[in-house]
Coordinates of C-alpha atoms in Angstrom, one line a residue:
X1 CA -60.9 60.3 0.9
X2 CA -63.9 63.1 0.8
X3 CA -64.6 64.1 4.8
X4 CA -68.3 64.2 5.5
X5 CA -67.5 65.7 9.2
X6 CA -71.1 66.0 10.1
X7 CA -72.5 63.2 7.8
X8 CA -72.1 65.4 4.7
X9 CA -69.9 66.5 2.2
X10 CA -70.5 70.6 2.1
X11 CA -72.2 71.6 -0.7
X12 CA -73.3 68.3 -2.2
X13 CA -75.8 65.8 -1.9
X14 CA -74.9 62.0 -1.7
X15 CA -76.1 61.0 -5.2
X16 CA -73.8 64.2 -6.6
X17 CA -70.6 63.0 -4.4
X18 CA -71.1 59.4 -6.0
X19 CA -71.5 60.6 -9.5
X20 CA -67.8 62.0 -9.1
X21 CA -66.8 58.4 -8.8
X22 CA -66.2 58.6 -5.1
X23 CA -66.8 55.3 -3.6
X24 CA -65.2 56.3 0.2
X25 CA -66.3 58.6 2.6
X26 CA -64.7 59.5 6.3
X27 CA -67.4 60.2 8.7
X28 CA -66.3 62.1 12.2
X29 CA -66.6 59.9 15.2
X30 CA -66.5 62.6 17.6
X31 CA -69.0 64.7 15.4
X32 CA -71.9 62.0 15.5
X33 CA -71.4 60.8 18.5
X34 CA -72.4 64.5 19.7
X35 CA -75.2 65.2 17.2
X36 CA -76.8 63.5 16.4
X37 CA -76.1 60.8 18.7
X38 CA -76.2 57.3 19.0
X39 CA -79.9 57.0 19.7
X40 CA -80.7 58.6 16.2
X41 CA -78.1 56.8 14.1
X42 CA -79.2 53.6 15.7
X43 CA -83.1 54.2 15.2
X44 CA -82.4 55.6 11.4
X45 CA -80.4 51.7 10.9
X46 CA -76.7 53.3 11.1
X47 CA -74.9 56.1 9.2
X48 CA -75.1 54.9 5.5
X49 CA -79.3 55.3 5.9
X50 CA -79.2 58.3 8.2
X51 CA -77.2 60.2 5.2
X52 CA -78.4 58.5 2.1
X53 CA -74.6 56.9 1.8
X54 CA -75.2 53.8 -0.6
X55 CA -71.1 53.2 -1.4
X56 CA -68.4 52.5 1.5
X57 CA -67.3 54.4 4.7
X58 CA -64.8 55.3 6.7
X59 CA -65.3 56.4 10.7
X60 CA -62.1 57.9 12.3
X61 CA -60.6 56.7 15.4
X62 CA -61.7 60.4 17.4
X63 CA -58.1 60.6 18.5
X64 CA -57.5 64.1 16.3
X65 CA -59.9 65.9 18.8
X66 CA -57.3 64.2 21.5
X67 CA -55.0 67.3 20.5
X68 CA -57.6 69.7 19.1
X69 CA -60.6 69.9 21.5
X70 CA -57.7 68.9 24.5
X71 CA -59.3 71.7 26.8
X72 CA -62.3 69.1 26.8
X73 CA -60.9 66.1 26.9
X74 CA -59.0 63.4 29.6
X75 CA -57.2 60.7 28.6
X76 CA -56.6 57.6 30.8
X77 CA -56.0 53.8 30.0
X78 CA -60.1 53.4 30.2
X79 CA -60.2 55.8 26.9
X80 CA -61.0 59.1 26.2
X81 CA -63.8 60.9 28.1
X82 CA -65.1 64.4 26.3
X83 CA -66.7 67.0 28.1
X84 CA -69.5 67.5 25.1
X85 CA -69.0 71.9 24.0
X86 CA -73.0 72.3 23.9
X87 CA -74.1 70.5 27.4
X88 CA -71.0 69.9 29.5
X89 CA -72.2 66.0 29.5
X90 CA -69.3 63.4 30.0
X91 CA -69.3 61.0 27.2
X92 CA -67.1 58.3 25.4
X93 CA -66.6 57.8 22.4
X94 CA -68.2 54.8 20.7
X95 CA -68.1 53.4 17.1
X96 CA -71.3 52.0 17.0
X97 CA -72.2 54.5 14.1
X98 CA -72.0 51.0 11.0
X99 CA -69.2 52.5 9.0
X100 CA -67.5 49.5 6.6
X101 CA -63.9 50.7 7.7
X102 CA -63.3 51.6 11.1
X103 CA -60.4 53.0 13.1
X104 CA -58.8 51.9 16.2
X105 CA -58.8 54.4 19.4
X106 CA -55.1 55.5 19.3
X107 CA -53.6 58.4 21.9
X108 CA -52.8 60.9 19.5
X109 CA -49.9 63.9 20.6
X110 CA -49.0 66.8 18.7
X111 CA -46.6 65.9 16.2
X112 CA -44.5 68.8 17.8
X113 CA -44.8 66.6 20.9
X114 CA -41.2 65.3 22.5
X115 CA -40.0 63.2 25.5
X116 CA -41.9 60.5 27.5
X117 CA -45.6 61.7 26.4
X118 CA -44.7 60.2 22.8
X119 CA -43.7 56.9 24.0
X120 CA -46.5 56.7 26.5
X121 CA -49.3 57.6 23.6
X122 CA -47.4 54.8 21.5
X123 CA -47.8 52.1 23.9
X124 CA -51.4 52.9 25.2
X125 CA -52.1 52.8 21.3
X126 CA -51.3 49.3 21.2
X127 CA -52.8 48.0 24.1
X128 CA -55.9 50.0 22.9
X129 CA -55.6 48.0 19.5
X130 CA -55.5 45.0 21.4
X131 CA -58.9 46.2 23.4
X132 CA -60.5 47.1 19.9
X133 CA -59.8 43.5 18.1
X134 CA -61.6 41.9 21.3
X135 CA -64.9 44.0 21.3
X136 CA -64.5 43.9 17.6
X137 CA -64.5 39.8 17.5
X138 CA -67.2 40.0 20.4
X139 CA -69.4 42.4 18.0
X140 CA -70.5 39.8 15.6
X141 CA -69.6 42.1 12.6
X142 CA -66.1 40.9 11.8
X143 CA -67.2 40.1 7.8
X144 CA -69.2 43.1 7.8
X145 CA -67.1 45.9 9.5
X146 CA -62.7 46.3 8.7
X147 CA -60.9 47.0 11.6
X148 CA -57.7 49.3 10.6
X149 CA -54.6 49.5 13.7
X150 CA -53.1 53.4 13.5
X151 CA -49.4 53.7 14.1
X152 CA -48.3 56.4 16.5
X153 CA -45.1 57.6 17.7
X154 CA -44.4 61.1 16.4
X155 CA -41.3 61.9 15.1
X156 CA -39.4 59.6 16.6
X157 CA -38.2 56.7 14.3
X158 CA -37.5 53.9 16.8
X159 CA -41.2 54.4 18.2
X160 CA -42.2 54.6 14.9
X161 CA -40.8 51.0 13.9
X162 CA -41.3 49.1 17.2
X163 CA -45.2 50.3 17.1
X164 CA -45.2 49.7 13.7
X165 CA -43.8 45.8 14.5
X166 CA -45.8 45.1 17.3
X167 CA -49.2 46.2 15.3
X168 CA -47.7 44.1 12.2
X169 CA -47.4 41.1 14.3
X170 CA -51.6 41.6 14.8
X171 CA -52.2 41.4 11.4
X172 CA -54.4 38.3 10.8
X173 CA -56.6 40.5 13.2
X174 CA -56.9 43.7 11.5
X175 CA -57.6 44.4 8.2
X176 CA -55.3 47.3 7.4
X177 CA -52.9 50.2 8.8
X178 CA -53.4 53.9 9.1
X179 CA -50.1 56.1 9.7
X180 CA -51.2 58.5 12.7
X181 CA -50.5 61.5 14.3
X182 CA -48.7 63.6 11.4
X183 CA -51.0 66.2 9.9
X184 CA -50.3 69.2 9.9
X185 CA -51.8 72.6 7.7
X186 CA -50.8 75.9 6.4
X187 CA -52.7 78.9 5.5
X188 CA -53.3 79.9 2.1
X189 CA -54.4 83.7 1.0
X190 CA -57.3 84.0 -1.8
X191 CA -56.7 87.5 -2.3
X192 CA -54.9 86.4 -5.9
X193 CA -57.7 85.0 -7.2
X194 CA -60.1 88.1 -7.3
X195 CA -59.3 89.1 -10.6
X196 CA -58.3 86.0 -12.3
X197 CA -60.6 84.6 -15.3
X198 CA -59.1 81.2 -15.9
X199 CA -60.7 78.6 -14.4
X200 CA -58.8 76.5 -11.2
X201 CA -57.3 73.9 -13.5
X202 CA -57.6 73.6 -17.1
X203 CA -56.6 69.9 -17.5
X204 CA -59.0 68.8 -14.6
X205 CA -62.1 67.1 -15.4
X206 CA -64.6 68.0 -12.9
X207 CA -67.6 70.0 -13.8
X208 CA -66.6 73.1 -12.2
X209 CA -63.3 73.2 -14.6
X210 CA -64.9 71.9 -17.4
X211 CA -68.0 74.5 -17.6
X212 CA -65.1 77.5 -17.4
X213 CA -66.2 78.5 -14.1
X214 CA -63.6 81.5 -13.3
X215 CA -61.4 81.9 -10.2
X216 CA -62.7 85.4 -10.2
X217 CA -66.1 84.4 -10.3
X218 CA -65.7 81.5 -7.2
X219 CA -63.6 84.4 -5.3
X220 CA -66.5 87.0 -5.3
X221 CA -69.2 84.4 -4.7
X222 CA -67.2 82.3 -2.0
X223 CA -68.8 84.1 1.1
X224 CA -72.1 85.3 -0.1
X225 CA -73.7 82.1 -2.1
X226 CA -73.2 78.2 -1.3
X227 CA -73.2 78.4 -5.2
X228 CA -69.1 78.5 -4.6
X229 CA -69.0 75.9 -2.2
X230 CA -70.6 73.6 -4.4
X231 CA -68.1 74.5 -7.4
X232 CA -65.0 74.2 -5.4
X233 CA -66.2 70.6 -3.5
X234 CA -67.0 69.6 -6.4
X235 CA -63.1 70.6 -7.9
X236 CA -61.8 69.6 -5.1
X237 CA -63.1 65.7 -4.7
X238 CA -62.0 65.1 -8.3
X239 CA -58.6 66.4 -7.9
X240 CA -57.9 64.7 -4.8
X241 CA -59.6 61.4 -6.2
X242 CA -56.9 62.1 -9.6
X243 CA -54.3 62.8 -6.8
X244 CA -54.2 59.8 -5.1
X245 CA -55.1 57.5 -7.7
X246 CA -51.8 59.1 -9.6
X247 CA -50.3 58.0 -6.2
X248 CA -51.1 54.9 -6.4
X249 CA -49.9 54.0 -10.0
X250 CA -46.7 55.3 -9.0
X251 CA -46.1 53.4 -5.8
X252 CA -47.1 50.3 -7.8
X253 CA -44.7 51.2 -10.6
X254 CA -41.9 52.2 -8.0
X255 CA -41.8 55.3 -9.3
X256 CA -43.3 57.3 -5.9
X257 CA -40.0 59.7 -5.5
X258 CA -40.3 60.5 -9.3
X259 CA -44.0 61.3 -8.7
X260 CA -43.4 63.6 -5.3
X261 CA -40.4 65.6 -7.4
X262 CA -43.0 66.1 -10.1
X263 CA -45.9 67.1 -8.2
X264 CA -44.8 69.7 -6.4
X265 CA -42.5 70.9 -9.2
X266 CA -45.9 71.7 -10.5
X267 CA -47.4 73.7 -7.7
X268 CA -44.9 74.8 -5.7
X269 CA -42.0 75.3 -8.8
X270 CA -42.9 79.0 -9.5
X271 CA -44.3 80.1 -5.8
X272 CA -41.5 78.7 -3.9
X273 CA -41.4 74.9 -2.1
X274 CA -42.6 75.1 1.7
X275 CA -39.8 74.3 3.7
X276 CA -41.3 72.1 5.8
X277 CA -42.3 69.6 2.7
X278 CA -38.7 70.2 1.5
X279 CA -37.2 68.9 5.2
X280 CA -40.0 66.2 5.9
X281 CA -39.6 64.4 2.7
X282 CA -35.7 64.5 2.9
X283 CA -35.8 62.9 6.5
X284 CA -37.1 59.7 3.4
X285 CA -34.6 60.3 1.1
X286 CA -36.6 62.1 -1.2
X287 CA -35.1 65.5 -2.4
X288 CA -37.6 67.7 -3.8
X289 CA -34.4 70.1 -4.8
X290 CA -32.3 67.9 -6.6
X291 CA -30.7 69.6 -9.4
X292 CA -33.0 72.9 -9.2
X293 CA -30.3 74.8 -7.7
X294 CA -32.3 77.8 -7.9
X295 CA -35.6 77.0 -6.6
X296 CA -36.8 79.0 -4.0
X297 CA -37.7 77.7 -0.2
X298 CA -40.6 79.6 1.5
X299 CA -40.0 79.0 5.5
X300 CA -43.4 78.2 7.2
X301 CA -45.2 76.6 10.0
X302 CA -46.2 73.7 8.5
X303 CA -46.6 71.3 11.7
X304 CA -49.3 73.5 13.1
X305 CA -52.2 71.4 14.1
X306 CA -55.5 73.1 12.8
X307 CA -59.4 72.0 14.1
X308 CA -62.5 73.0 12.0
X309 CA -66.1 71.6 12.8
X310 CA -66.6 72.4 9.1
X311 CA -63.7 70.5 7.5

């Protein structure tokens, strides 16, 4: 789904992000919670009126700025206690913003996390599950707000499953699962766009692609005019809209592996597979190689945990 970190998707307005077809937005616990704060969002009647958001959104649990902002933050069983970057005040976070889908408080690690810290954050996630489904019945707002539990674990597949059983055996109390504690980025260079005059994707539908809007064009305007930013958000929520729904055909049809193989023949076919796709998905049995002998691999830190305020 879209991220509206601060209560906004960059570089459009709400009515322009629904006439995409969006109908899900993630807001950023942490983020509001900050700025502008409870007392605003409650005073404005909750998120969806403080931004203009008529459709359905999504607040995340806060445990991401666990690993990012860690310099600020202390974890203990009470919760997690931030040190706020623009005051120094002591706060906790809350989820009293009125999204329609929100997360549990997990303990989130690095996913290059090993040893006893993993297994601790995976327990402490459930008992905090168990925590959040009792302030969560106590609320009043069980038909109006989703509670979704957030498997942790890391990397470690026994974890994995017994956090993964113990949250299933909850599930008359939450309304869906999240998989936590596994994203991970890689940089990408823009240099190779300067001179290029086709547009980002010819088959893609959004406006940007449609209108013939040139790479070259985007890549001269991209830090001078929020022109570009409203382009490429614009691209981007339609593709990853496309994306997912393509996903979810496939998973229905039972055809997932098919799709992955496919997929990032597409992207990655000519420019070489990342090697860190290539190893995670065969740890699934899916082989993104299989019968393209000469593919190329590109080696890459793909686990590395990245924090922007303006993602």
């Amino acid at each position: 789904m879209p991220v509206a970190t601060q209560a906004c998707i960059k570089g459009l307005t709400p009515q322009q992000t629904e006439e995409l077809g969006i109908t899900l937005i993630l807001n950023n616990t942490y983020h509001l919670n900050l700025r502008p704060g409870k007392r605003v969002l409650n005073a404005s009647g909750g998120a969806h009126a403080f931004q203009g958001w008529k459709r359905n959104m999504l607040t995340d649990s806060g445990g991401f700025q666990m690993v990012s902002l860690s310099s600020f933050s202390e974890v203990t069983e009470e919760g997690v206690r931030f040190a706020s970057p623009f005051t120094g005040e002591p706060t906790m976070l809350t989820h009293s913003i009125g999204a329609d889908i929100i997360m549990q408080l997990d303990d989130v690690v690095s996913s290059l996390t090993t040893g006893p810290r993993v297994e601790e954050a995976m327990s402490r996630s459930i008992r905090w599950l168990d925590r959040c489904i009792a302030v969560h019945k106590a609320s009043g707002k069980v038909n109006q707000q989703n509670l979704f539990a957030i498997v942790q674990g890391g990397l470690d597949h026994s974890l994995r499953d017994k956090c993964l059983d113990d949250m299933i055996s909850r599930k008359d109390e939450v309304a869906g699962y999240a998989i936590g504690g596994l994203s991970g980025g890689e940089e990408k260079g823009l240099s190779k766009h300067a001179a290029a005059m086709d547009v980002i994707d010819k088959d893609c539908p959004c406006p940007t692609c449609k209108e013939g809007v040139s790479r070259a064009i985007l890549h001269h305007l991209i830090s001078h005019e929020t022109a570009a930013a409203h382009a490429i958000t614009q691209h981007n929520l339609v593709f990853q809209a496309r994306l997912m729904g393509e996903a979810r055909d496939a998973v229905i049809k039972g055809t997932f592996p098919r799709f992955l193989k496919d997929f990032f023949g597409r992207y990655f076919g000519d420019s070489g597979y990342p090697r860190w796709c290539v190893d995670a998905l065969r740890t699934v049995g899916v082989d993104l190689l299989e019968g393209k002998e000469e593919a190329t691999v590109v080696d890459g830190d793909g686990a590395r945990w990245e924090y922007s305020a303006d993602t």
